[in-house]
């Protein structure tokens, strides 16, 4: 049996034009094909697993949207919800709730961050702590 060692991905320079172009293309594809995929996915899940399937499908979408929010709002959330020594928002593979949970553990949430944690806690007890993803590699700035 072979053992493979994984090294963290190497950051490479990306042409800013390419980043903007890919962003615009992704928005166009989301707007044009997203509704079709949503309707088809809901119908597929309804007929294959009934309400359980729809709930699972919606949860998958919610997690993906949450990950998008973690990237999209990283600068604002880093400023408003955590102290300067806190674990940073912005990792595309992590949810906002996971970051809140990590900062809750290290007591690096600001009053706004603690308020958001209390709101999440009201909706689902210990939501942010239960959402922590321990296998996420921190992002390098």
PDB file of C-alpha atoms in Angstrom:
ATOM      1  CA  UNK A   1       0.000   0.000   0.000  1.00  0.00           C
ATOM      2  CA  UNK A   2       1.437   3.345  -1.019  1.00  0.00           C
ATOM      3  CA  UNK A   3       1.376   6.328   1.290  1.00  0.00           C
ATOM      4  CA  UNK A   4       1.046   9.694  -0.380  1.00  0.00           C
ATOM      5  CA  UNK A   5       2.079  12.945   1.206  1.00  0.00           C
ATOM      6  CA  UNK A   6       0.014  15.972   0.370  1.00  0.00           C
ATOM      7  CA  UNK A   7       1.568  19.384   0.245  1.00  0.00           C
ATOM      8  CA  UNK A   8      -0.504  22.529   0.492  1.00  0.00           C
ATOM      9  CA  UNK A   9      -1.403  24.037  -2.871  1.00  0.00           C
ATOM     10  CA  UNK A  10       1.058  26.578  -4.162  1.00  0.00           C
ATOM     11  CA  UNK A  11      -0.395  30.012  -4.768  1.00  0.00           C
ATOM     12  CA  UNK A  12       0.215  31.121  -8.313  1.00  0.00           C
ATOM     13  CA  UNK A  13      -0.196  34.522  -9.860  1.00  0.00           C
ATOM     14  CA  UNK A  14      -3.441  34.955 -11.747  1.00  0.00           C
ATOM     15  CA  UNK A  15      -4.078  37.591 -14.346  1.00  0.00           C
ATOM     16  CA  UNK A  16      -6.644  39.964 -12.774  1.00  0.00           C
ATOM     17  CA  UNK A  17      -8.487  40.172 -16.093  1.00  0.00           C
ATOM     18  CA  UNK A  18      -9.015  36.392 -16.067  1.00  0.00           C
ATOM     19  CA  UNK A  19     -10.402  36.544 -12.511  1.00  0.00           C
ATOM     20  CA  UNK A  20     -12.897  39.260 -13.461  1.00  0.00           C
ATOM     21  CA  UNK A  21     -13.854  37.462 -16.683  1.00  0.00           C
ATOM     22  CA  UNK A  22     -14.452  34.148 -14.899  1.00  0.00           C
ATOM     23  CA  UNK A  23     -16.493  35.943 -12.233  1.00  0.00           C
ATOM     24  CA  UNK A  24     -18.740  37.522 -14.890  1.00  0.00           C
ATOM     25  CA  UNK A  25     -19.150  34.221 -16.741  1.00  0.00           C
ATOM     26  CA  UNK A  26     -20.075  32.457 -13.502  1.00  0.00           C
ATOM     27  CA  UNK A  27     -22.761  35.060 -12.749  1.00  0.00           C
ATOM     28  CA  UNK A  28     -24.250  34.723 -16.247  1.00  0.00           C
ATOM     29  CA  UNK A  29     -24.287  30.918 -15.953  1.00  0.00           C
ATOM     30  CA  UNK A  30     -25.878  31.065 -12.497  1.00  0.00           C
ATOM     31  CA  UNK A  31     -28.638  33.422 -13.659  1.00  0.00           C
ATOM     32  CA  UNK A  32     -29.342  31.549 -16.891  1.00  0.00           C
ATOM     33  CA  UNK A  33     -28.992  27.899 -15.830  1.00  0.00           C
ATOM     34  CA  UNK A  34     -29.484  28.052 -12.046  1.00  0.00           C
ATOM     35  CA  UNK A  35     -33.294  28.196 -12.080  1.00  0.00           C
ATOM     36  CA  UNK A  36     -33.481  25.201 -14.427  1.00  0.00           C
ATOM     37  CA  UNK A  37     -31.103  23.218 -12.219  1.00  0.00           C
ATOM     38  CA  UNK A  38     -33.056  24.174  -9.099  1.00  0.00           C
ATOM     39  CA  UNK A  39     -36.428  23.158 -10.554  1.00  0.00           C
ATOM     40  CA  UNK A  40     -35.057  19.916 -11.972  1.00  0.00           C
ATOM     41  CA  UNK A  41     -33.222  19.092  -8.725  1.00  0.00           C
ATOM     42  CA  UNK A  42     -36.296  19.741  -6.559  1.00  0.00           C
ATOM     43  CA  UNK A  43     -38.451  17.602  -8.873  1.00  0.00           C
ATOM     44  CA  UNK A  44     -35.863  14.824  -8.974  1.00  0.00           C
ATOM     45  CA  UNK A  45     -35.518  14.756  -5.187  1.00  0.00           C
ATOM     46  CA  UNK A  46     -39.293  14.943  -4.713  1.00  0.00           C
ATOM     47  CA  UNK A  47     -39.882  11.867  -6.868  1.00  0.00           C
ATOM     48  CA  UNK A  48     -36.890   9.847  -5.632  1.00  0.00           C
ATOM     49  CA  UNK A  49     -36.845  10.601  -1.889  1.00  0.00           C
ATOM     50  CA  UNK A  50     -39.899  12.811  -1.302  1.00  0.00           C
ATOM     51  CA  UNK A  51     -39.533  15.511   1.393  1.00  0.00           C
ATOM     52  CA  UNK A  52     -36.323  14.047   2.844  1.00  0.00           C
ATOM     53  CA  UNK A  53     -34.664  14.444  -0.533  1.00  0.00           C
ATOM     54  CA  UNK A  54     -35.864  18.037  -0.874  1.00  0.00           C
ATOM     55  CA  UNK A  55     -34.585  18.840   2.628  1.00  0.00           C
ATOM     56  CA  UNK A  56     -31.174  17.340   1.851  1.00  0.00           C
ATOM     57  CA  UNK A  57     -30.966  19.161  -1.490  1.00  0.00           C
ATOM     58  CA  UNK A  58     -31.890  22.490   0.117  1.00  0.00           C
ATOM     59  CA  UNK A  59     -29.301  21.941   2.874  1.00  0.00           C
ATOM     60  CA  UNK A  60     -26.594  21.329   0.257  1.00  0.00           C
ATOM     61  CA  UNK A  61     -27.551  24.576  -1.476  1.00  0.00           C
ATOM     62  CA  UNK A  62     -27.619  26.455   1.850  1.00  0.00           C
ATOM     63  CA  UNK A  63     -24.098  25.266   2.702  1.00  0.00           C
ATOM     64  CA  UNK A  64     -22.830  26.345  -0.727  1.00  0.00           C
ATOM     65  CA  UNK A  65     -24.441  29.774  -0.379  1.00  0.00           C
ATOM     66  CA  UNK A  66     -22.925  30.049   3.118  1.00  0.00           C
ATOM     67  CA  UNK A  67     -19.469  29.280   1.691  1.00  0.00           C
ATOM     68  CA  UNK A  68     -20.021  31.931  -0.973  1.00  0.00           C
ATOM     69  CA  UNK A  69     -20.967  34.418   1.748  1.00  0.00           C
ATOM     70  CA  UNK A  70     -17.775  33.567   3.625  1.00  0.00           C
ATOM     71  CA  UNK A  71     -15.744  34.652   0.601  1.00  0.00           C
ATOM     72  CA  UNK A  72     -17.948  37.486  -0.613  1.00  0.00           C
ATOM     73  CA  UNK A  73     -18.229  39.201   2.783  1.00  0.00           C
ATOM     74  CA  UNK A  74     -14.818  38.270   4.218  1.00  0.00           C
ATOM     75  CA  UNK A  75     -13.474  41.816   4.542  1.00  0.00           C
ATOM     76  CA  UNK A  76     -16.622  43.129   6.189  1.00  0.00           C
ATOM     77  CA  UNK A  77     -16.961  40.146   8.548  1.00  0.00           C
ATOM     78  CA  UNK A  78     -13.257  40.242   9.471  1.00  0.00           C
ATOM     79  CA  UNK A  79     -13.723  43.890  10.412  1.00  0.00           C
ATOM     80  CA  UNK A  80     -17.052  43.641  12.238  1.00  0.00           C
ATOM     81  CA  UNK A  81     -17.277  40.168  13.766  1.00  0.00           C
ATOM     82  CA  UNK A  82     -13.768  39.225  14.927  1.00  0.00           C
ATOM     83  CA  UNK A  83     -10.856  40.838  16.722  1.00  0.00           C
ATOM     84  CA  UNK A  84      -7.563  41.421  14.939  1.00  0.00           C
ATOM     85  CA  UNK A  85      -6.169  38.135  16.307  1.00  0.00           C
ATOM     86  CA  UNK A  86      -9.217  36.098  15.263  1.00  0.00           C
ATOM     87  CA  UNK A  87      -9.433  33.263  12.778  1.00  0.00           C
ATOM     88  CA  UNK A  88     -10.196  34.977   9.456  1.00  0.00           C
ATOM     89  CA  UNK A  89     -13.230  34.678   7.208  1.00  0.00           C
ATOM     90  CA  UNK A  90     -12.635  34.101   3.494  1.00  0.00           C
ATOM     91  CA  UNK A  91     -11.795  30.429   2.958  1.00  0.00           C
ATOM     92  CA  UNK A  92     -13.928  29.260   0.031  1.00  0.00           C
ATOM     93  CA  UNK A  93     -14.230  25.769   1.512  1.00  0.00           C
ATOM     94  CA  UNK A  94     -15.589  26.890   4.876  1.00  0.00           C
ATOM     95  CA  UNK A  95     -18.945  28.182   6.090  1.00  0.00           C
ATOM     96  CA  UNK A  96     -19.498  31.393   8.019  1.00  0.00           C
ATOM     97  CA  UNK A  97     -20.804  29.321  10.938  1.00  0.00           C
ATOM     98  CA  UNK A  98     -17.569  27.323  11.103  1.00  0.00           C
ATOM     99  CA  UNK A  99     -15.502  30.513  11.324  1.00  0.00           C
ATOM    100  CA  UNK A 100     -17.796  31.910  14.009  1.00  0.00           C
ATOM    101  CA  UNK A 101     -17.422  28.666  15.965  1.00  0.00           C
ATOM    102  CA  UNK A 102     -13.621  28.743  15.766  1.00  0.00           C
ATOM    103  CA  UNK A 103     -13.587  32.349  16.970  1.00  0.00           C
ATOM    104  CA  UNK A 104     -16.070  31.532  19.730  1.00  0.00           C
ATOM    105  CA  UNK A 105     -13.680  28.865  21.013  1.00  0.00           C
ATOM    106  CA  UNK A 106     -10.768  31.316  21.101  1.00  0.00           C
ATOM    107  CA  UNK A 107     -12.837  34.221  22.448  1.00  0.00           C
ATOM    108  CA  UNK A 108     -11.986  36.410  19.440  1.00  0.00           C
ATOM    109  CA  UNK A 109     -15.527  37.433  18.472  1.00  0.00           C
ATOM    110  CA  UNK A 110     -16.514  41.084  18.752  1.00  0.00           C
ATOM    111  CA  UNK A 111     -19.880  42.059  20.221  1.00  0.00           C
ATOM    112  CA  UNK A 112     -21.382  41.847  16.704  1.00  0.00           C
ATOM    113  CA  UNK A 113     -19.906  38.384  16.249  1.00  0.00           C
ATOM    114  CA  UNK A 114     -21.258  37.258  19.629  1.00  0.00           C
ATOM    115  CA  UNK A 115     -24.691  38.593  18.674  1.00  0.00           C
ATOM    116  CA  UNK A 116     -24.637  36.569  15.449  1.00  0.00           C
ATOM    117  CA  UNK A 117     -23.596  33.486  17.420  1.00  0.00           C
ATOM    118  CA  UNK A 118     -26.524  34.023  19.824  1.00  0.00           C
ATOM    119  CA  UNK A 119     -28.939  34.332  16.884  1.00  0.00           C
ATOM    120  CA  UNK A 120     -27.631  31.095  15.379  1.00  0.00           C
ATOM    121  CA  UNK A 121     -27.765  29.483  18.834  1.00  0.00           C
ATOM    122  CA  UNK A 122     -31.444  30.462  19.122  1.00  0.00           C
ATOM    123  CA  UNK A 123     -32.202  28.803  15.766  1.00  0.00           C
ATOM    124  CA  UNK A 124     -30.173  25.674  16.555  1.00  0.00           C
ATOM    125  CA  UNK A 125     -28.436  25.204  19.925  1.00  0.00           C
ATOM    126  CA  UNK A 126     -24.618  25.293  19.581  1.00  0.00           C
ATOM    127  CA  UNK A 127     -24.921  25.710  15.805  1.00  0.00           C
ATOM    128  CA  UNK A 128     -21.594  27.471  15.279  1.00  0.00           C
ATOM    129  CA  UNK A 129     -19.656  25.045  17.483  1.00  0.00           C
ATOM    130  CA  UNK A 130     -21.256  22.067  15.734  1.00  0.00           C
ATOM    131  CA  UNK A 131     -20.444  23.626  12.337  1.00  0.00           C
ATOM    132  CA  UNK A 132     -16.694  23.798  12.888  1.00  0.00           C
ATOM    133  CA  UNK A 133     -14.820  22.081  10.092  1.00  0.00           C
ATOM    134  CA  UNK A 134     -11.501  20.968  11.545  1.00  0.00           C
ATOM    135  CA  UNK A 135     -10.125  19.795   8.204  1.00  0.00           C
ATOM    136  CA  UNK A 136     -10.022  23.195   6.530  1.00  0.00           C
ATOM    137  CA  UNK A 137      -6.603  24.536   5.633  1.00  0.00           C
ATOM    138  CA  UNK A 138      -6.247  28.181   6.683  1.00  0.00           C
ATOM    139  CA  UNK A 139      -5.893  30.676   3.863  1.00  0.00           C
ATOM    140  CA  UNK A 140      -2.657  32.513   3.389  1.00  0.00           C
ATOM    141  CA  UNK A 141      -2.778  36.287   3.014  1.00  0.00           C
TER     142      UNK A 141
END
